[in-house]
PDB file of C-alpha atoms in Angstrom:
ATOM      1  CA  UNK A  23     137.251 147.488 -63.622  1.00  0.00           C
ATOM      2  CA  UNK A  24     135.605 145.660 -66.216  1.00  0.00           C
ATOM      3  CA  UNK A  25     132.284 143.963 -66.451  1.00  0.00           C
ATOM      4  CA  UNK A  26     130.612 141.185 -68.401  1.00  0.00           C
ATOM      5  CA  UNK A  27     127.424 139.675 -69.130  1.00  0.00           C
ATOM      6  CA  UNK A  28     126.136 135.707 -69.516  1.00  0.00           C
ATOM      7  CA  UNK A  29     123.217 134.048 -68.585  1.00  0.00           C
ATOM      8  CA  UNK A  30     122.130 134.529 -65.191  1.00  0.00           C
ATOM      9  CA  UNK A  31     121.407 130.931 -64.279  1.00  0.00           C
ATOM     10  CA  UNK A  32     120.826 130.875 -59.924  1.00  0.00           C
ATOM     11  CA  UNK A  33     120.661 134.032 -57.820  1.00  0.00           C
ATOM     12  CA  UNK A  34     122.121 136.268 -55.256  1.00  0.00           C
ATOM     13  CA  UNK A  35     125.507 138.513 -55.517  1.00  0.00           C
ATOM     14  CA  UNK A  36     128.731 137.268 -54.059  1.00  0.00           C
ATOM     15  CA  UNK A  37     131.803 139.006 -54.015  1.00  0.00           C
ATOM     16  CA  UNK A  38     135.388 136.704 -53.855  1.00  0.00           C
ATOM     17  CA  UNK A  39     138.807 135.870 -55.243  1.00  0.00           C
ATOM     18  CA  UNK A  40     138.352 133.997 -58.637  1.00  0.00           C
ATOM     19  CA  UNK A  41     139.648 130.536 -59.097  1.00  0.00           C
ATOM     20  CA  UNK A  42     140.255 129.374 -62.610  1.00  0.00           C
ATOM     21  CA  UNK A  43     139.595 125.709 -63.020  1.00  0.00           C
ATOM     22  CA  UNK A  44     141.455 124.220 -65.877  1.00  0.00           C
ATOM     23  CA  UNK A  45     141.270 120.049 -65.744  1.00  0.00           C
ATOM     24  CA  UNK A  46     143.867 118.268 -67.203  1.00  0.00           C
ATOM     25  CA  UNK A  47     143.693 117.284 -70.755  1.00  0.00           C
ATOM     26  CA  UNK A  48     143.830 113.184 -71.192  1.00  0.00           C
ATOM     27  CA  UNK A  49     145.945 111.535 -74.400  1.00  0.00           C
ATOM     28  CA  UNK A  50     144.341 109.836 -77.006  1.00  0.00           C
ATOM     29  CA  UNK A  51     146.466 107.181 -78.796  1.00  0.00           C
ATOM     30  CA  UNK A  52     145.282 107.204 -82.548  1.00  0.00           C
ATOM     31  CA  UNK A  53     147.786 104.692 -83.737  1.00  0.00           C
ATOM     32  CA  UNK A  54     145.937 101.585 -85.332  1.00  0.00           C
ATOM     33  CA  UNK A  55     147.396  98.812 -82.771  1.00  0.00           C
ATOM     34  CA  UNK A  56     148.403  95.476 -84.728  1.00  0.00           C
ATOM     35  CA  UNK A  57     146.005  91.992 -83.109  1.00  0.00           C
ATOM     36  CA  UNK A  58     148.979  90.948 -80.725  1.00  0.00           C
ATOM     37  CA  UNK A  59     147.935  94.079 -78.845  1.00  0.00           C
ATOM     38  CA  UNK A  60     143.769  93.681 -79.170  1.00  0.00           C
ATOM     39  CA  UNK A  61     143.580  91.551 -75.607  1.00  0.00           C
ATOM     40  CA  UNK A  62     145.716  94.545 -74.026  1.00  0.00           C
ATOM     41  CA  UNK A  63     143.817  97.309 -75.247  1.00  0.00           C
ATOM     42  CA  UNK A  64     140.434  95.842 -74.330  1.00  0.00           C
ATOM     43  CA  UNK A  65     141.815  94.339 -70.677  1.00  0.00           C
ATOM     44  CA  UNK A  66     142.646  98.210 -70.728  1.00  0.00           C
ATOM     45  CA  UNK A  67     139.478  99.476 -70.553  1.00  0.00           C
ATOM     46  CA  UNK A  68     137.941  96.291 -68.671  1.00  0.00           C
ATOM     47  CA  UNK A  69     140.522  97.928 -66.141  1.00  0.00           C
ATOM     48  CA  UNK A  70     139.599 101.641 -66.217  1.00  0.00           C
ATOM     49  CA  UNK A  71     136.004 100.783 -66.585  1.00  0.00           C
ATOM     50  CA  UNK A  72     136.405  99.170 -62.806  1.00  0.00           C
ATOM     51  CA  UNK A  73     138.187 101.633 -61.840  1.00  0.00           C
ATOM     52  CA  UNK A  74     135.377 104.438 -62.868  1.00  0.00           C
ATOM     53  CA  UNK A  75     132.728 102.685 -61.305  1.00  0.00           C
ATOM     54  CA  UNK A  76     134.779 102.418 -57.783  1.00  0.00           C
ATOM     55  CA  UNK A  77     135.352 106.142 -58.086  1.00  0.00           C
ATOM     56  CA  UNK A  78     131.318 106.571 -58.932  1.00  0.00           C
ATOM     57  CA  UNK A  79     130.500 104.567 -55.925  1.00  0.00           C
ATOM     58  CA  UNK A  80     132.657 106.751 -53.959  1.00  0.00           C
ATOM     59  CA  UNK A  81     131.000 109.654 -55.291  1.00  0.00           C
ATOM     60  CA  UNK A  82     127.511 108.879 -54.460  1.00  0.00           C
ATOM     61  CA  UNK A  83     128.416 108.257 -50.976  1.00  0.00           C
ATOM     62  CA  UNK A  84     129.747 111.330 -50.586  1.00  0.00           C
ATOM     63  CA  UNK A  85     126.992 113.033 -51.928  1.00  0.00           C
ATOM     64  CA  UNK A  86     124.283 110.754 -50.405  1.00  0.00           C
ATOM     65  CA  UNK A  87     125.800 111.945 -46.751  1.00  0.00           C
ATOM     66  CA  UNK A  88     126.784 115.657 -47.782  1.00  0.00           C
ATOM     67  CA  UNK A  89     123.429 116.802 -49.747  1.00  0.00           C
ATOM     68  CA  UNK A  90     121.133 113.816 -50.032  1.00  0.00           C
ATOM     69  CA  UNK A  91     119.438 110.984 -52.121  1.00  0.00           C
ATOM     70  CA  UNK A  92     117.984 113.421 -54.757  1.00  0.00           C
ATOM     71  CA  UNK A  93     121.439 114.806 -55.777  1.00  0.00           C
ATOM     72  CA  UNK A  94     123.317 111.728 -55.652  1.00  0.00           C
ATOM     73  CA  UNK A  95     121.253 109.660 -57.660  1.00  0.00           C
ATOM     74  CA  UNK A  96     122.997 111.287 -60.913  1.00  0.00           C
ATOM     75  CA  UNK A  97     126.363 109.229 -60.248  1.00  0.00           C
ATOM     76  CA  UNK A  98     124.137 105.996 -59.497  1.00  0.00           C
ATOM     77  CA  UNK A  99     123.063 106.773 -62.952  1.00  0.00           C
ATOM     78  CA  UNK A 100     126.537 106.643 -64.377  1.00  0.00           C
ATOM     79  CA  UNK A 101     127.509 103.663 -62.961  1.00  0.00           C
ATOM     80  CA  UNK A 102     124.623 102.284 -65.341  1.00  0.00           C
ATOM     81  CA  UNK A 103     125.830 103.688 -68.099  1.00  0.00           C
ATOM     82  CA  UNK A 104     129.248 102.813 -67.319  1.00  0.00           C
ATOM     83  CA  UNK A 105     127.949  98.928 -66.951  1.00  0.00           C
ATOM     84  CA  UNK A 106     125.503  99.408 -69.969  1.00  0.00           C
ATOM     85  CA  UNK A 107     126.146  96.032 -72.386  1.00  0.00           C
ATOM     86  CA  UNK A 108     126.051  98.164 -75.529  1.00  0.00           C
ATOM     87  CA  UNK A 109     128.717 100.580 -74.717  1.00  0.00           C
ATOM     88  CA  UNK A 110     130.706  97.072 -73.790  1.00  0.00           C
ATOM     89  CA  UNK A 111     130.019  95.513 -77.187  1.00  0.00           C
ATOM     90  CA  UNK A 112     130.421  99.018 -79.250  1.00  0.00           C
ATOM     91  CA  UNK A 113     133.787  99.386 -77.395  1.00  0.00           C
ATOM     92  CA  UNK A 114     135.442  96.269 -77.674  1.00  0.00           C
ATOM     93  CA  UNK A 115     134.263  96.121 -81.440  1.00  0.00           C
ATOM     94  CA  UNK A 116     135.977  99.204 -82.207  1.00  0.00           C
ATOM     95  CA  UNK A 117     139.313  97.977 -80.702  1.00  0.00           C
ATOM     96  CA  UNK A 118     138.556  94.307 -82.157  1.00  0.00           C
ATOM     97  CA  UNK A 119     137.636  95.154 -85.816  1.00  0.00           C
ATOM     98  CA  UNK A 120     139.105  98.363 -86.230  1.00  0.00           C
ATOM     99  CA  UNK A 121     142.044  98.081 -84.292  1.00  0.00           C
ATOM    100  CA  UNK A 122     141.693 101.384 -82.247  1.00  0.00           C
ATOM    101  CA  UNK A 123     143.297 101.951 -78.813  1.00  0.00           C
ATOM    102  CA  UNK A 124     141.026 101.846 -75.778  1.00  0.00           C
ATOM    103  CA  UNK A 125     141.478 105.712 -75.469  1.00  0.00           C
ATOM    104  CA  UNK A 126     140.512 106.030 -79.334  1.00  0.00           C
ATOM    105  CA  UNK A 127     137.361 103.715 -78.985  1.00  0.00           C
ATOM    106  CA  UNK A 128     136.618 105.374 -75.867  1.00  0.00           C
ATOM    107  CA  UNK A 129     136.186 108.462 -77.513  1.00  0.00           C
ATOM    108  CA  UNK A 130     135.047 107.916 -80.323  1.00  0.00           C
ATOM    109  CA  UNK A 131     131.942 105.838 -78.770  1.00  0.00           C
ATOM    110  CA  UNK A 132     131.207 108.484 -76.462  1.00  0.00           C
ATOM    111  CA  UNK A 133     131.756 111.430 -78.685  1.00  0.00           C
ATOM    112  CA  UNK A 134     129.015 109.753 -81.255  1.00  0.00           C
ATOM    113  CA  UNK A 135     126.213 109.634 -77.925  1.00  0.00           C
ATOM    114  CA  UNK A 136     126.772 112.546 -77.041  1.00  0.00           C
ATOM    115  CA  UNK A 137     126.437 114.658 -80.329  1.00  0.00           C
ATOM    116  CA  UNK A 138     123.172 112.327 -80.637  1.00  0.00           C
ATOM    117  CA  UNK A 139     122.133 113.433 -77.238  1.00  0.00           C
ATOM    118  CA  UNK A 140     123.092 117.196 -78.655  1.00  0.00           C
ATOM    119  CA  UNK A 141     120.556 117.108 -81.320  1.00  0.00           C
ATOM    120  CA  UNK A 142     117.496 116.053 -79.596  1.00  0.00           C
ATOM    121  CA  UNK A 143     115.030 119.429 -79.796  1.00  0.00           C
ATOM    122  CA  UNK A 144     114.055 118.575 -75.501  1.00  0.00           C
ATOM    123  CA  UNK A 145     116.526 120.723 -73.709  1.00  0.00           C
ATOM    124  CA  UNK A 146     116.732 118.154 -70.674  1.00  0.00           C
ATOM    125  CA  UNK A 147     117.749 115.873 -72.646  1.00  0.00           C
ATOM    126  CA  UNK A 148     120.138 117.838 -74.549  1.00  0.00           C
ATOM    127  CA  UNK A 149     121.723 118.808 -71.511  1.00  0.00           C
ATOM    128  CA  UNK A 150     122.294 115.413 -70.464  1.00  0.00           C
ATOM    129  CA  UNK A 151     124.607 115.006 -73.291  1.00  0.00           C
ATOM    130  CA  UNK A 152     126.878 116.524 -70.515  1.00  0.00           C
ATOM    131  CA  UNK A 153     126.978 113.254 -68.725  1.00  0.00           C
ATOM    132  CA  UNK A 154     128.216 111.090 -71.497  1.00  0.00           C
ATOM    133  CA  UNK A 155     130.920 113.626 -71.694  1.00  0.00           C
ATOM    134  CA  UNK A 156     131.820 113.141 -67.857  1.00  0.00           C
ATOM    135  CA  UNK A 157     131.656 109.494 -68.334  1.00  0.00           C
ATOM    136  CA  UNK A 158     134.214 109.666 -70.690  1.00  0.00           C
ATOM    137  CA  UNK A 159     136.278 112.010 -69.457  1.00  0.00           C
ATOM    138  CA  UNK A 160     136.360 109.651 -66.694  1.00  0.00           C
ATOM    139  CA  UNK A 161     137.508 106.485 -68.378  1.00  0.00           C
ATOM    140  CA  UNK A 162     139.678 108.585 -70.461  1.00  0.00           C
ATOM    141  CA  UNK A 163     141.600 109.564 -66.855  1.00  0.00           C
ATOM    142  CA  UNK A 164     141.623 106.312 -65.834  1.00  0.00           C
ATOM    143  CA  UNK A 165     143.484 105.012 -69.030  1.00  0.00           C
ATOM    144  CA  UNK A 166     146.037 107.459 -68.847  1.00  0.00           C
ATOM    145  CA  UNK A 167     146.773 107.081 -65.117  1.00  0.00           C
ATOM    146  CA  UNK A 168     146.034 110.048 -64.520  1.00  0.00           C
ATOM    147  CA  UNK A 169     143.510 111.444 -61.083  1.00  0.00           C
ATOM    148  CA  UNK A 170     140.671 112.342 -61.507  1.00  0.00           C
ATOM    149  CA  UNK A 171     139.475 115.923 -61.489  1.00  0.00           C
ATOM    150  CA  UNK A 172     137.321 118.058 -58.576  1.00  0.00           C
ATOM    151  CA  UNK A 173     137.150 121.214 -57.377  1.00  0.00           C
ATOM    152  CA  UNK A 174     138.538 119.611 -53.628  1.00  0.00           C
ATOM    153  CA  UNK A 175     140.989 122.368 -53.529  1.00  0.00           C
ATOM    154  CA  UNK A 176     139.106 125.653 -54.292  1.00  0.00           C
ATOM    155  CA  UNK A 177     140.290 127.947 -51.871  1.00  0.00           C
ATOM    156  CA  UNK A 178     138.359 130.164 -49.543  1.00  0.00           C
ATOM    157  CA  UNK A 179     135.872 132.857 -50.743  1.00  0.00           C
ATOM    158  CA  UNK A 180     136.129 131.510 -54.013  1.00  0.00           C
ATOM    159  CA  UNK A 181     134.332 131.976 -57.367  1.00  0.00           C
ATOM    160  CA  UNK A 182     135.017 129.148 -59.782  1.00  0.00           C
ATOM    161  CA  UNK A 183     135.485 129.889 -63.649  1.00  0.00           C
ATOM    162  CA  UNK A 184     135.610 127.195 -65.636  1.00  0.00           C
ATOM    163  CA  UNK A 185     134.972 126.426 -69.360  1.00  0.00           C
ATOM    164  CA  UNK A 186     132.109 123.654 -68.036  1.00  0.00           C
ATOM    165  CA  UNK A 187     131.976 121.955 -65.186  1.00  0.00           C
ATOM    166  CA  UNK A 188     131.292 118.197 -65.036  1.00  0.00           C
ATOM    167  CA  UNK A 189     128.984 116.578 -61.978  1.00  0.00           C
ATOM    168  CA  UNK A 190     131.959 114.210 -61.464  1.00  0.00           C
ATOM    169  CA  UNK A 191     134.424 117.540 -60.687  1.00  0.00           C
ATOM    170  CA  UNK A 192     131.747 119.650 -58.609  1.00  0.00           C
ATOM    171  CA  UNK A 193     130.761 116.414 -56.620  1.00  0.00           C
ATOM    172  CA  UNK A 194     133.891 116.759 -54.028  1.00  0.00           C
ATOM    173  CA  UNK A 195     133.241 120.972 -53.879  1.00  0.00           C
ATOM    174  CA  UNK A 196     133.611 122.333 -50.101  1.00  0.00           C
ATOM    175  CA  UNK A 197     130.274 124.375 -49.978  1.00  0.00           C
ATOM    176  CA  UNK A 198     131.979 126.140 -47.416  1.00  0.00           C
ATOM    177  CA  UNK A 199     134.752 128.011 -49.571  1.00  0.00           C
ATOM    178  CA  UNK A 200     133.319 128.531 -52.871  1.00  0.00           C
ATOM    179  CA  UNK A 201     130.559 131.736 -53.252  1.00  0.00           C
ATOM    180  CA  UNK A 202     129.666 131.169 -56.904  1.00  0.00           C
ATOM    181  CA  UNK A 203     130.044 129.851 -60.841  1.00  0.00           C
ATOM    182  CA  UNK A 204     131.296 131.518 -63.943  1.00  0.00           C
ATOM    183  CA  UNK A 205     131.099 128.850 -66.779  1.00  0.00           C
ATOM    184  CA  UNK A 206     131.756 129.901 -70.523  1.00  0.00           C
ATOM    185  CA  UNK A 207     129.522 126.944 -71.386  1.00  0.00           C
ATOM    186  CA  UNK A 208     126.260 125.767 -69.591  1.00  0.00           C
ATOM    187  CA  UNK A 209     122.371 126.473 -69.291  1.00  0.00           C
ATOM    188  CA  UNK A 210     119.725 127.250 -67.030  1.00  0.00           C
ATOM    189  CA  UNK A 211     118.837 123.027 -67.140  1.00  0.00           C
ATOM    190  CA  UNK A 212     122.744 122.263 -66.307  1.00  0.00           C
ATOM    191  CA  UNK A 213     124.197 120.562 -63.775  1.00  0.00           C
ATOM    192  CA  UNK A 214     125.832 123.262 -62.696  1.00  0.00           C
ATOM    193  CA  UNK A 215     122.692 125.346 -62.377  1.00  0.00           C
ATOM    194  CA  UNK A 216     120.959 123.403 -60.636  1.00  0.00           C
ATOM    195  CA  UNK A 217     123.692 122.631 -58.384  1.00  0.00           C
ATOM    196  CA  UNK A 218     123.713 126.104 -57.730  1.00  0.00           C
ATOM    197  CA  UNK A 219     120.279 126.640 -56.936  1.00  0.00           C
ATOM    198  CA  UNK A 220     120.168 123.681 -54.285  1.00  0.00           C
ATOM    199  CA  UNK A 221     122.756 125.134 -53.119  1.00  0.00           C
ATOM    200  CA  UNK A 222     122.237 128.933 -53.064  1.00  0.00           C
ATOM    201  CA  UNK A 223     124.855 129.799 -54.813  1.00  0.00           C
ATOM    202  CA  UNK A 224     124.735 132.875 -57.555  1.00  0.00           C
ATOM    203  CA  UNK A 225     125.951 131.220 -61.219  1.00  0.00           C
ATOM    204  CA  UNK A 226     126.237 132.575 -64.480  1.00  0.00           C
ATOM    205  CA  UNK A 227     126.479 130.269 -68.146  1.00  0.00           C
ATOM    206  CA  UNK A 228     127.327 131.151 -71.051  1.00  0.00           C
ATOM    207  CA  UNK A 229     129.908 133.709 -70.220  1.00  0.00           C
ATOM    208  CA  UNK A 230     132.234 133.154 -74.038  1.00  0.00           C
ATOM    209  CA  UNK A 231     135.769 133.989 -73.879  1.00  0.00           C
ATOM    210  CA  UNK A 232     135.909 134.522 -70.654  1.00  0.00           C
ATOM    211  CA  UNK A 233     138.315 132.744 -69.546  1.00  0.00           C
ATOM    212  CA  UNK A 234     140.698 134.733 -71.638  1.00  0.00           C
ATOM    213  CA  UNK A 235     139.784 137.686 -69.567  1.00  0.00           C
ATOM    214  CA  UNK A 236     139.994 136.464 -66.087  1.00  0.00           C
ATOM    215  CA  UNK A 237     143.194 135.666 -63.729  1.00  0.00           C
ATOM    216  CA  UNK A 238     143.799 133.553 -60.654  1.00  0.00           C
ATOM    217  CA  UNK A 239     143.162 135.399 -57.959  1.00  0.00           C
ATOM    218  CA  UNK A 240     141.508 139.053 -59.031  1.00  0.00           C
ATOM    219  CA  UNK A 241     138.031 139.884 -57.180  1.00  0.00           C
ATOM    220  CA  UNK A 242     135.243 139.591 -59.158  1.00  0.00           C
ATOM    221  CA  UNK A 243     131.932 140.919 -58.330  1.00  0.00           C
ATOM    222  CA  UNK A 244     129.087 138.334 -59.382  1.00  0.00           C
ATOM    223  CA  UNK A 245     125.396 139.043 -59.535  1.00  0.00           C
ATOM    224  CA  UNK A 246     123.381 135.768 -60.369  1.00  0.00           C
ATOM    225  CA  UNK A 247     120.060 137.832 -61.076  1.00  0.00           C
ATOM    226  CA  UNK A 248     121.448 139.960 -64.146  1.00  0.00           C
ATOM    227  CA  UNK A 249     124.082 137.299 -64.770  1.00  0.00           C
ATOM    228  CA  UNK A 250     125.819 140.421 -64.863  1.00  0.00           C
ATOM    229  CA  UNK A 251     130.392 139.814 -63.621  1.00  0.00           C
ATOM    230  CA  UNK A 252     132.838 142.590 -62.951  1.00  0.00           C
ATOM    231  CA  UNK A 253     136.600 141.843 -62.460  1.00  0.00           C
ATOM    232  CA  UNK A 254     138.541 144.048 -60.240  1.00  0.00           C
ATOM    233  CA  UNK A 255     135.941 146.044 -58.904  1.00  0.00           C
ATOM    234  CA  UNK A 256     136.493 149.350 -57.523  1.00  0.00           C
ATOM    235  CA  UNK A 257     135.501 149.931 -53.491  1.00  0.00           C
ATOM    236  CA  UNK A 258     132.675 151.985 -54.641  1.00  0.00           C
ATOM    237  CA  UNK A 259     131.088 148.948 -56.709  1.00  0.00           C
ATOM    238  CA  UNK A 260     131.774 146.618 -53.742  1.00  0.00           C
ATOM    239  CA  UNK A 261     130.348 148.865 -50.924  1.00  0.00           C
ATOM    240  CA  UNK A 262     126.668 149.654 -53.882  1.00  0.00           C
ATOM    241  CA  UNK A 263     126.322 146.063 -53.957  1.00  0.00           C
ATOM    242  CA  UNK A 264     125.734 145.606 -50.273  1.00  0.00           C
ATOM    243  CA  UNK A 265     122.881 149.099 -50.202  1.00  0.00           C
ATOM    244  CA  UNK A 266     120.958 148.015 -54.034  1.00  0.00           C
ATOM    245  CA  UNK A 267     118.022 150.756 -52.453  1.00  0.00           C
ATOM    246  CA  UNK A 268     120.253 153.900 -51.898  1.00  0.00           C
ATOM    247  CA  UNK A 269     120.006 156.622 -54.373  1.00  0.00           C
ATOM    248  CA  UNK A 270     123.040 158.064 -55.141  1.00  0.00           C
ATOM    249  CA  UNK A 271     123.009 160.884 -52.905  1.00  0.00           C
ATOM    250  CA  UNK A 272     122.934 158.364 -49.556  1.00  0.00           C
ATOM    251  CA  UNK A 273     124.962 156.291 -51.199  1.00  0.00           C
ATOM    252  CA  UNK A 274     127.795 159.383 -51.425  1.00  0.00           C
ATOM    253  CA  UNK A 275     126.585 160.497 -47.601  1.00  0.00           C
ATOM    254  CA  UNK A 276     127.294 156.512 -45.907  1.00  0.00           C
ATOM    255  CA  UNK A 277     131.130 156.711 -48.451  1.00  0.00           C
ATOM    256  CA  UNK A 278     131.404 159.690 -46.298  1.00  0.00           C
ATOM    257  CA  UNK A 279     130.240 158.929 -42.942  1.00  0.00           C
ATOM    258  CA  UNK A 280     131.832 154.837 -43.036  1.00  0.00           C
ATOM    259  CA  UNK A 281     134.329 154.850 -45.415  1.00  0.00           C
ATOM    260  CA  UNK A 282     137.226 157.587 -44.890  1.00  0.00           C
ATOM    261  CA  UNK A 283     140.362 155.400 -45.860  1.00  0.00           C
ATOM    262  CA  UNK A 284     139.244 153.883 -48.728  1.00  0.00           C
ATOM    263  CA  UNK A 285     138.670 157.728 -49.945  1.00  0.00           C
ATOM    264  CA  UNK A 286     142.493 158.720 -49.201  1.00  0.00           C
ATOM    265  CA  UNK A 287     143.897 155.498 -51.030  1.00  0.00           C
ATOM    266  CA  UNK A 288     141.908 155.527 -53.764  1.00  0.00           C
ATOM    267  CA  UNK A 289     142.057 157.815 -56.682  1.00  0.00           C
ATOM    268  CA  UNK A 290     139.336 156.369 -59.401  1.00  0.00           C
ATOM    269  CA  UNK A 291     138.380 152.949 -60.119  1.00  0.00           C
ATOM    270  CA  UNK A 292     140.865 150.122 -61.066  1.00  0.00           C
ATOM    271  CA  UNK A 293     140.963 150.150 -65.542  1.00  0.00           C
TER     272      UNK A 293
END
């Protein structure tokens, strides 16, 4: 048994089967491309760029239906910043003058947004650097040919850790199979968060390195109001979480009364 601590971020105690979320990394060409290959590299993007926005559109509609106006409205928002004449200029410039690749210029746009979005002292809108970040993961997808990433196939009683967690990937989550969020990155104004508290779901941010420490598949005990996480939790830990009120002594009496087999299979808690 061992047990963490992060920022507890939406409450309420879940107990499942943790599901490690690792996206798929996209390649970024930083060869300087010669002019012959300038209308290529920008018809490129022009490409992914419509391809992004159908995938956006898709999004929103799945939201709209599944969990309303409100919380769909974010990837209506991305579509404008995906059609946003400046990041169309500042692109193709960077591919035109300084002969980068679309994936370069891509990245190197968006990366400069979103560390200006990172400095601003209001939190909001330091958060929202987030979605500059998902935009360009996005396009960055689509130029590689690669799919695009979501947490569709999160098994049952799961609890997600992820480094971070973009609204793109969370927007195709079954609410039906997942119980909560571990994130090693994240606030209490994140998507995720709030995500989490529309939806009732117990999250914790902030949780460093952890990753590292958890694998596919162990239980993990997650309390949302502490932002307090243990990983392979002993039946004794699992069995307190469902009586918070007992005093010890009860809680020793119900082990007795309820809970015979687990006391002949189990010798101490899990290390």
């Amino acid at each position: 048994m061992k047990a963490y601590e992060g920022l507890a971020a939406s409450p309420g105690i879940a107990i499942g089967q943790a599901w490690i979320f690792r996206p798929q990394t996209p390649n970024i060409d930083t060869r300087t491309i010669s002019e012959d290959e300038v209308k290529n590299e920008y018809r490129a993007f022009r490409n992914a760029q419509a391809k992004v926005d159908a995938h956006l559109e898709g999004l929103y509609n799945r939201v709209l239906e599944k969990q309303g106006e409100h919380e769909a409205a974010i990837f209506e928002s991305h579509r404008e910043l995906l059609a946003d004449e400046e990041l169309d200029n500042d692109i193709q410039a960077l591919i035109r003058d300084e002969r980068k690749t679309a994936t370069a210029a891509v990245k190197e746009y968006l990366d400069q947004v979103a560390a200006t979005m990172r400095n601003l002292e209001d939190e909001y809108l330091r958060e929202r650097a987030a979605e500059f970040e998902d935009l360009q993961n996005n396009l960055l997808l689509a130029l590689n040919g690669l799919p695009f990433a979501s947490l569709a196939s999160a098994p049952p009683d799961s609890i997600i850790f992820a480094e971070d967690l973009t609204p793109s990937e969370t927007a195709q989550l079954d609410i039906e199979k997942v119980r909560g969020f571990v994130l090693e990155h994240g606030g209490l104004t994140s998507h995720v968060a709030i995500l989490a508290r529309n939806l009732g779901m117990p999250a914790v941010m902030g949780m460093r390195n952890i990753m590292n420490e958890v694998r596919s598949g162990i239980t993990a005990l997650l309390d949302g109001d502490t932002g307090k996480l243990i990983l392979d939790p002993g039946w004794r830990a699992v069995f307190q979480k469902d009586k918070p009120d007992d005093d010890a002594q009860a809680t020793r009496a119900e082990e007795e009364r309820t809970l015979p087999e687990f006391r002949k299979g189990e010798t101490g808690e899990h290390t």
